[in-house]
Amino acid sequence: QTRQSPYTPDWPRFLQPAGHPVKPLPTLGLLCDAEDMVKIRQNMKHPLFRLIADRVRDQARQYMTAQPERFVMESGATINRHHRAHEIARGDSDPANIAIVCGFVGLIDNDTEMLRMSARAMLSMAHAEYWDECFAEHFPGSGLDHKSFTASDNSYACALGLDWAGSVLTESGRQIILEAISRKGISRINRDFMQDEYIFDCNQASVFSQGRIAGLLAMQTLWPRAEAWMDLA
């Protein structure tokens, strides 16, 4: 059976109420700061950028019909190949891309509703029980391990989403997302780097490092001691 999600789009305590005054600016400054935004917004109007900018905006508008709360499951994976029947019945969702695309366009275009959609996607990811691909990894006694692809993707998306759409989250909302990055993302990625020598000789190290570094950059804005992990990452 398809289960009813207990989570609602208004996310009490975690998301600012509709109509709350918001100033769309980067809150962490991972890739750009408030001063950079002026130039970026100008560049987005330039003919050389406009084609891609319009495609990104079209994708963001399509995502505005999404219902990320419906897809809060045990697993934070967006690929259905390892999900169970009642999870597959919900259809496909892509909260990581929703968080990034709606966060970026919302920031560029001063669109509060898009920022709220980005925040809803992040909160939905944060409320997954774990950021692994397969529920069978969590059976007692299971040795199954699909590595930290999902943990890296979600850490990366939540880090950028926090930067771009953090203004529409409450302090509790930002904290719950950082907790998810730390517990479900970084700890999972770190384990792979400690456990598996082979990933240093293939593309997995570069894939996992993206989420690892972005997640740590977000974490150290509130938890300065996270900086100790950055050189290693």
Tab-separated table of C-alpha atoms in Angstrom:
chain	number	residue	atom	x	y	z
A	1	GLN	CA	0.000	0.000	0.000
A	2	THR	CA	1.032	3.599	-0.612
A	3	ARG	CA	1.590	5.251	2.748
A	4	GLN	CA	0.369	8.748	3.547
A	5	SER	CA	3.198	11.145	4.348
A	6	PRO	CA	2.849	12.896	7.721
A	7	TYR	CA	4.829	15.862	6.403
A	8	THR	CA	3.143	18.954	4.991
A	9	PRO	CA	4.413	21.713	2.653
A	10	ASP	CA	4.322	24.346	5.411
A	11	TRP	CA	6.898	22.482	7.571
A	12	PRO	CA	5.991	24.089	10.922
A	13	ARG	CA	9.017	25.136	13.020
A	14	PHE	CA	11.424	24.599	10.123
A	15	LEU	CA	10.124	26.819	7.302
A	16	GLN	CA	9.302	30.511	7.668
A	17	PRO	CA	5.533	31.163	7.322
A	18	ALA	CA	4.252	32.183	3.895
A	19	GLY	CA	4.450	35.941	3.584
A	20	HIS	CA	7.401	36.215	5.970
A	21	PRO	CA	9.707	38.997	4.661
A	22	VAL	CA	12.759	37.487	2.987
A	23	LYS	CA	15.845	39.099	1.470
A	24	PRO	CA	17.174	36.598	-1.106
A	25	LEU	CA	20.922	36.574	-0.501
A	26	PRO	CA	23.495	33.801	0.030
A	27	THR	CA	23.524	32.840	3.694
A	28	LEU	CA	26.812	30.897	3.716
A	29	GLY	CA	28.775	32.370	0.803
A	30	LEU	CA	30.035	29.030	-0.502
A	31	LEU	CA	30.215	30.022	-4.188
A	32	CYS	CA	29.273	33.693	-4.156
A	33	ASP	CA	28.389	36.462	-1.724
A	34	ALA	CA	25.924	39.361	-1.802
A	35	GLU	CA	28.306	41.525	-3.834
A	36	ASP	CA	28.770	38.789	-6.439
A	37	MET	CA	25.003	38.492	-6.878
A	38	VAL	CA	24.816	41.871	-8.627
A	39	LYS	CA	27.194	40.728	-11.373
A	40	ILE	CA	25.638	37.267	-11.637
A	41	ARG	CA	22.176	38.752	-12.152
A	42	GLN	CA	23.578	41.008	-14.871
A	43	ASN	CA	25.329	38.079	-16.554
A	44	MET	CA	22.111	36.058	-16.577
A	45	LYS	CA	20.591	38.713	-18.878
A	46	HIS	CA	23.490	38.631	-21.334
A	47	PRO	CA	22.797	36.899	-24.701
A	48	LEU	CA	25.699	34.488	-24.133
A	49	PHE	CA	24.134	33.267	-20.883
A	50	ARG	CA	20.462	33.650	-21.725
A	51	LEU	CA	19.944	30.332	-23.519
A	52	ILE	CA	21.201	28.282	-20.575
A	53	ALA	CA	19.588	30.639	-18.061
A	54	ASP	CA	16.200	30.153	-19.722
A	55	ARG	CA	16.610	26.371	-19.634
A	56	VAL	CA	17.434	26.459	-15.935
A	57	ARG	CA	14.419	28.696	-15.284
A	58	ASP	CA	12.165	26.332	-17.270
A	59	GLN	CA	13.386	23.413	-15.164
A	60	ALA	CA	12.767	25.372	-11.970
A	61	ARG	CA	9.205	26.193	-13.076
A	62	GLN	CA	8.561	22.497	-13.755
A	63	TYR	CA	9.824	21.623	-10.284
A	64	MET	CA	7.352	24.059	-8.735
A	65	THR	CA	4.608	21.444	-9.162
A	66	ALA	CA	6.578	18.867	-7.150
A	67	GLN	CA	5.473	17.485	-3.800
A	68	PRO	CA	8.768	16.476	-2.152
A	69	GLU	CA	7.052	15.658	1.161
A	70	ARG	CA	5.354	12.652	-0.477
A	71	PHE	CA	8.741	11.037	-0.966
A	72	VAL	CA	10.076	11.096	2.584
A	73	MET	CA	11.020	7.447	3.042
A	74	GLU	CA	13.437	5.358	5.035
A	75	SER	CA	16.007	5.784	2.263
A	76	GLY	CA	17.123	9.185	0.993
A	77	ALA	CA	17.909	7.715	-2.446
A	78	THR	CA	16.073	9.096	-5.463
A	79	ILE	CA	16.631	6.010	-7.636
A	80	ASN	CA	13.855	3.433	-7.334
A	81	ARG	CA	15.891	0.354	-8.251
A	82	HIS	CA	16.414	-0.636	-4.607
A	83	HIS	CA	13.132	0.604	-3.142
A	84	ARG	CA	10.210	-1.496	-2.018
A	85	ALA	CA	6.829	-1.692	-3.740
A	86	HIS	CA	5.074	0.908	-1.574
A	87	GLU	CA	7.950	3.346	-2.216
A	88	ILE	CA	8.048	2.734	-5.967
A	89	ALA	CA	4.271	3.312	-6.097
A	90	ARG	CA	4.845	6.961	-5.205
A	91	GLY	CA	6.668	7.553	-8.495
A	92	ASP	CA	9.935	9.353	-9.097
A	93	SER	CA	11.200	12.371	-7.227
A	94	ASP	CA	14.409	14.346	-7.466
A	95	PRO	CA	14.719	16.436	-4.284
A	96	ALA	CA	18.469	17.007	-4.671
A	97	ASN	CA	18.027	18.706	-8.043
A	98	ILE	CA	14.923	20.535	-6.820
A	99	ALA	CA	16.948	21.973	-3.940
A	100	ILE	CA	19.747	23.170	-6.230
A	101	VAL	CA	17.775	24.410	-9.256
A	102	CYS	CA	14.946	26.135	-7.369
A	103	GLY	CA	17.428	27.526	-4.863
A	104	PHE	CA	19.605	29.044	-7.585
A	105	VAL	CA	16.778	30.464	-9.694
A	106	GLY	CA	14.935	31.697	-6.611
A	107	LEU	CA	18.066	33.511	-5.494
A	108	ILE	CA	18.794	35.036	-8.913
A	109	ASP	CA	15.194	36.100	-9.583
A	110	ASN	CA	14.255	37.091	-6.020
A	111	ASP	CA	11.520	34.452	-6.152
A	112	THR	CA	10.550	33.557	-2.588
A	113	GLU	CA	8.240	30.718	-3.636
A	114	MET	CA	11.076	29.001	-5.483
A	115	LEU	CA	13.286	29.402	-2.446
A	116	ARG	CA	10.543	27.791	-0.368
A	117	MET	CA	10.388	24.850	-2.791
A	118	SER	CA	14.149	24.432	-2.465
A	119	ALA	CA	13.802	24.463	1.326
A	120	ARG	CA	10.958	21.926	1.214
A	121	ALA	CA	13.139	19.578	-0.858
A	122	MET	CA	16.006	19.905	1.639
A	123	LEU	CA	13.746	19.288	4.616
A	124	SER	CA	12.309	16.228	2.883
A	125	MET	CA	15.804	14.851	2.300
A	126	ALA	CA	16.789	15.614	5.897
A	127	HIS	CA	13.825	13.634	7.226
A	128	ALA	CA	14.781	10.416	5.439
A	129	GLU	CA	15.949	7.850	7.980
A	130	TYR	CA	19.246	7.312	6.174
A	131	TRP	CA	21.031	8.438	3.010
A	132	ASP	CA	21.792	5.015	1.604
A	133	GLU	CA	20.440	3.534	-1.603
A	134	CYS	CA	19.146	0.261	-0.258
A	135	PHE	CA	16.998	-0.697	2.732
A	136	ALA	CA	18.746	-4.077	2.803
A	137	GLU	CA	21.922	-2.335	3.986
A	138	HIS	CA	20.140	-1.781	7.296
A	139	PHE	CA	19.026	-5.331	8.001
A	140	PRO	CA	20.629	-6.680	11.212
A	141	GLY	CA	23.690	-8.629	10.182
A	142	SER	CA	23.706	-7.295	6.605
A	143	GLY	CA	27.051	-6.633	4.945
A	144	LEU	CA	25.532	-5.092	1.809
A	145	ASP	CA	27.126	-1.758	0.926
A	146	HIS	CA	26.243	0.420	-2.071
A	147	LYS	CA	28.713	3.154	-1.070
A	148	SER	CA	28.000	6.822	-0.485
A	149	PHE	CA	26.595	7.985	-3.822
A	150	THR	CA	23.336	9.138	-2.261
A	151	ALA	CA	25.097	10.568	0.797
A	152	SER	CA	27.346	12.633	-1.465
A	153	ASP	CA	24.530	13.852	-3.730
A	154	ASN	CA	22.360	14.867	-0.789
A	155	SER	CA	25.206	16.529	1.110
A	156	TYR	CA	26.101	18.577	-1.965
A	157	ALA	CA	22.495	19.577	-2.647
A	158	CYS	CA	21.767	20.486	0.960
A	159	ALA	CA	24.970	22.529	1.268
A	160	LEU	CA	24.192	24.628	-1.810
A	161	GLY	CA	20.500	24.755	-0.908
A	162	LEU	CA	21.309	26.039	2.578
A	163	ASP	CA	23.423	28.781	1.036
A	164	TRP	CA	20.896	29.877	-1.564
A	165	ALA	CA	17.548	29.215	0.161
A	166	GLY	CA	18.600	29.425	3.797
A	167	SER	CA	16.799	32.738	4.195
A	168	VAL	CA	13.386	31.035	4.143
A	169	LEU	CA	14.335	28.494	6.820
A	170	THR	CA	14.074	29.029	10.543
A	171	GLU	CA	17.115	28.452	12.730
A	172	SER	CA	15.674	25.042	13.622
A	173	GLY	CA	15.265	24.290	9.919
A	174	ARG	CA	18.881	25.134	9.151
A	175	GLN	CA	20.025	23.073	12.115
A	176	ILE	CA	18.057	19.981	11.120
A	177	ILE	CA	19.554	20.080	7.627
A	178	LEU	CA	23.088	20.480	8.980
A	179	GLU	CA	22.437	17.554	11.327
A	180	ALA	CA	21.434	15.447	8.319
A	181	ILE	CA	24.544	16.466	6.381
A	182	SER	CA	26.686	15.528	9.376
A	183	ARG	CA	25.063	12.267	10.465
A	184	LYS	CA	23.688	10.852	7.220
A	185	GLY	CA	26.125	12.384	4.752
A	186	ILE	CA	29.628	13.145	5.994
A	187	SER	CA	29.850	10.218	8.418
A	188	ARG	CA	28.831	7.834	5.600
A	189	ILE	CA	31.289	9.335	3.111
A	190	ASN	CA	34.136	9.356	5.641
A	191	ARG	CA	33.572	5.679	6.328
A	192	ASP	CA	34.036	4.815	2.654
A	193	PHE	CA	37.300	6.753	2.485
A	194	MET	CA	38.603	4.971	5.571
A	195	GLN	CA	37.317	1.519	4.644
A	196	ASP	CA	37.903	1.119	0.908
A	197	GLU	CA	41.344	1.592	-0.575
A	198	TYR	CA	40.107	1.004	-4.125
A	199	ILE	CA	38.084	4.232	-4.305
A	200	PHE	CA	41.347	6.227	-4.398
A	201	ASP	CA	42.120	4.590	-7.752
A	202	CYS	CA	38.795	5.103	-9.493
A	203	ASN	CA	36.222	7.830	-10.100
A	204	GLN	CA	34.369	7.244	-6.826
A	205	ALA	CA	36.819	9.391	-4.858
A	206	SER	CA	36.133	12.404	-7.071
A	207	VAL	CA	32.371	11.809	-6.957
A	208	PHE	CA	32.221	11.454	-3.169
A	209	SER	CA	34.622	14.358	-2.584
A	210	GLN	CA	32.184	16.836	-4.108
A	211	GLY	CA	29.545	16.131	-1.474
A	212	ARG	CA	32.121	15.699	1.263
A	213	ILE	CA	33.775	19.091	0.710
A	214	ALA	CA	30.524	20.995	0.151
A	215	GLY	CA	28.982	19.421	3.249
A	216	LEU	CA	31.986	20.270	5.407
A	217	LEU	CA	32.020	23.861	4.134
A	218	ALA	CA	28.391	24.208	5.198
A	219	MET	CA	29.015	22.523	8.553
A	220	GLN	CA	31.962	24.698	9.512
A	221	THR	CA	29.877	27.871	9.195
A	222	LEU	CA	28.156	26.850	12.424
A	223	TRP	CA	30.557	24.250	13.782
A	224	PRO	CA	34.094	25.705	13.328
A	225	ARG	CA	35.822	22.494	14.384
A	226	ALA	CA	34.583	20.877	11.180
A	227	GLU	CA	37.427	22.780	9.523
A	228	ALA	CA	39.815	20.178	10.906
A	229	TRP	CA	38.383	17.685	8.391
A	230	MET	CA	38.731	19.984	5.373
A	231	ASP	CA	42.419	19.402	4.607
A	232	LEU	CA	41.842	15.663	4.653
A	233	ALA	CA	38.814	16.011	2.367
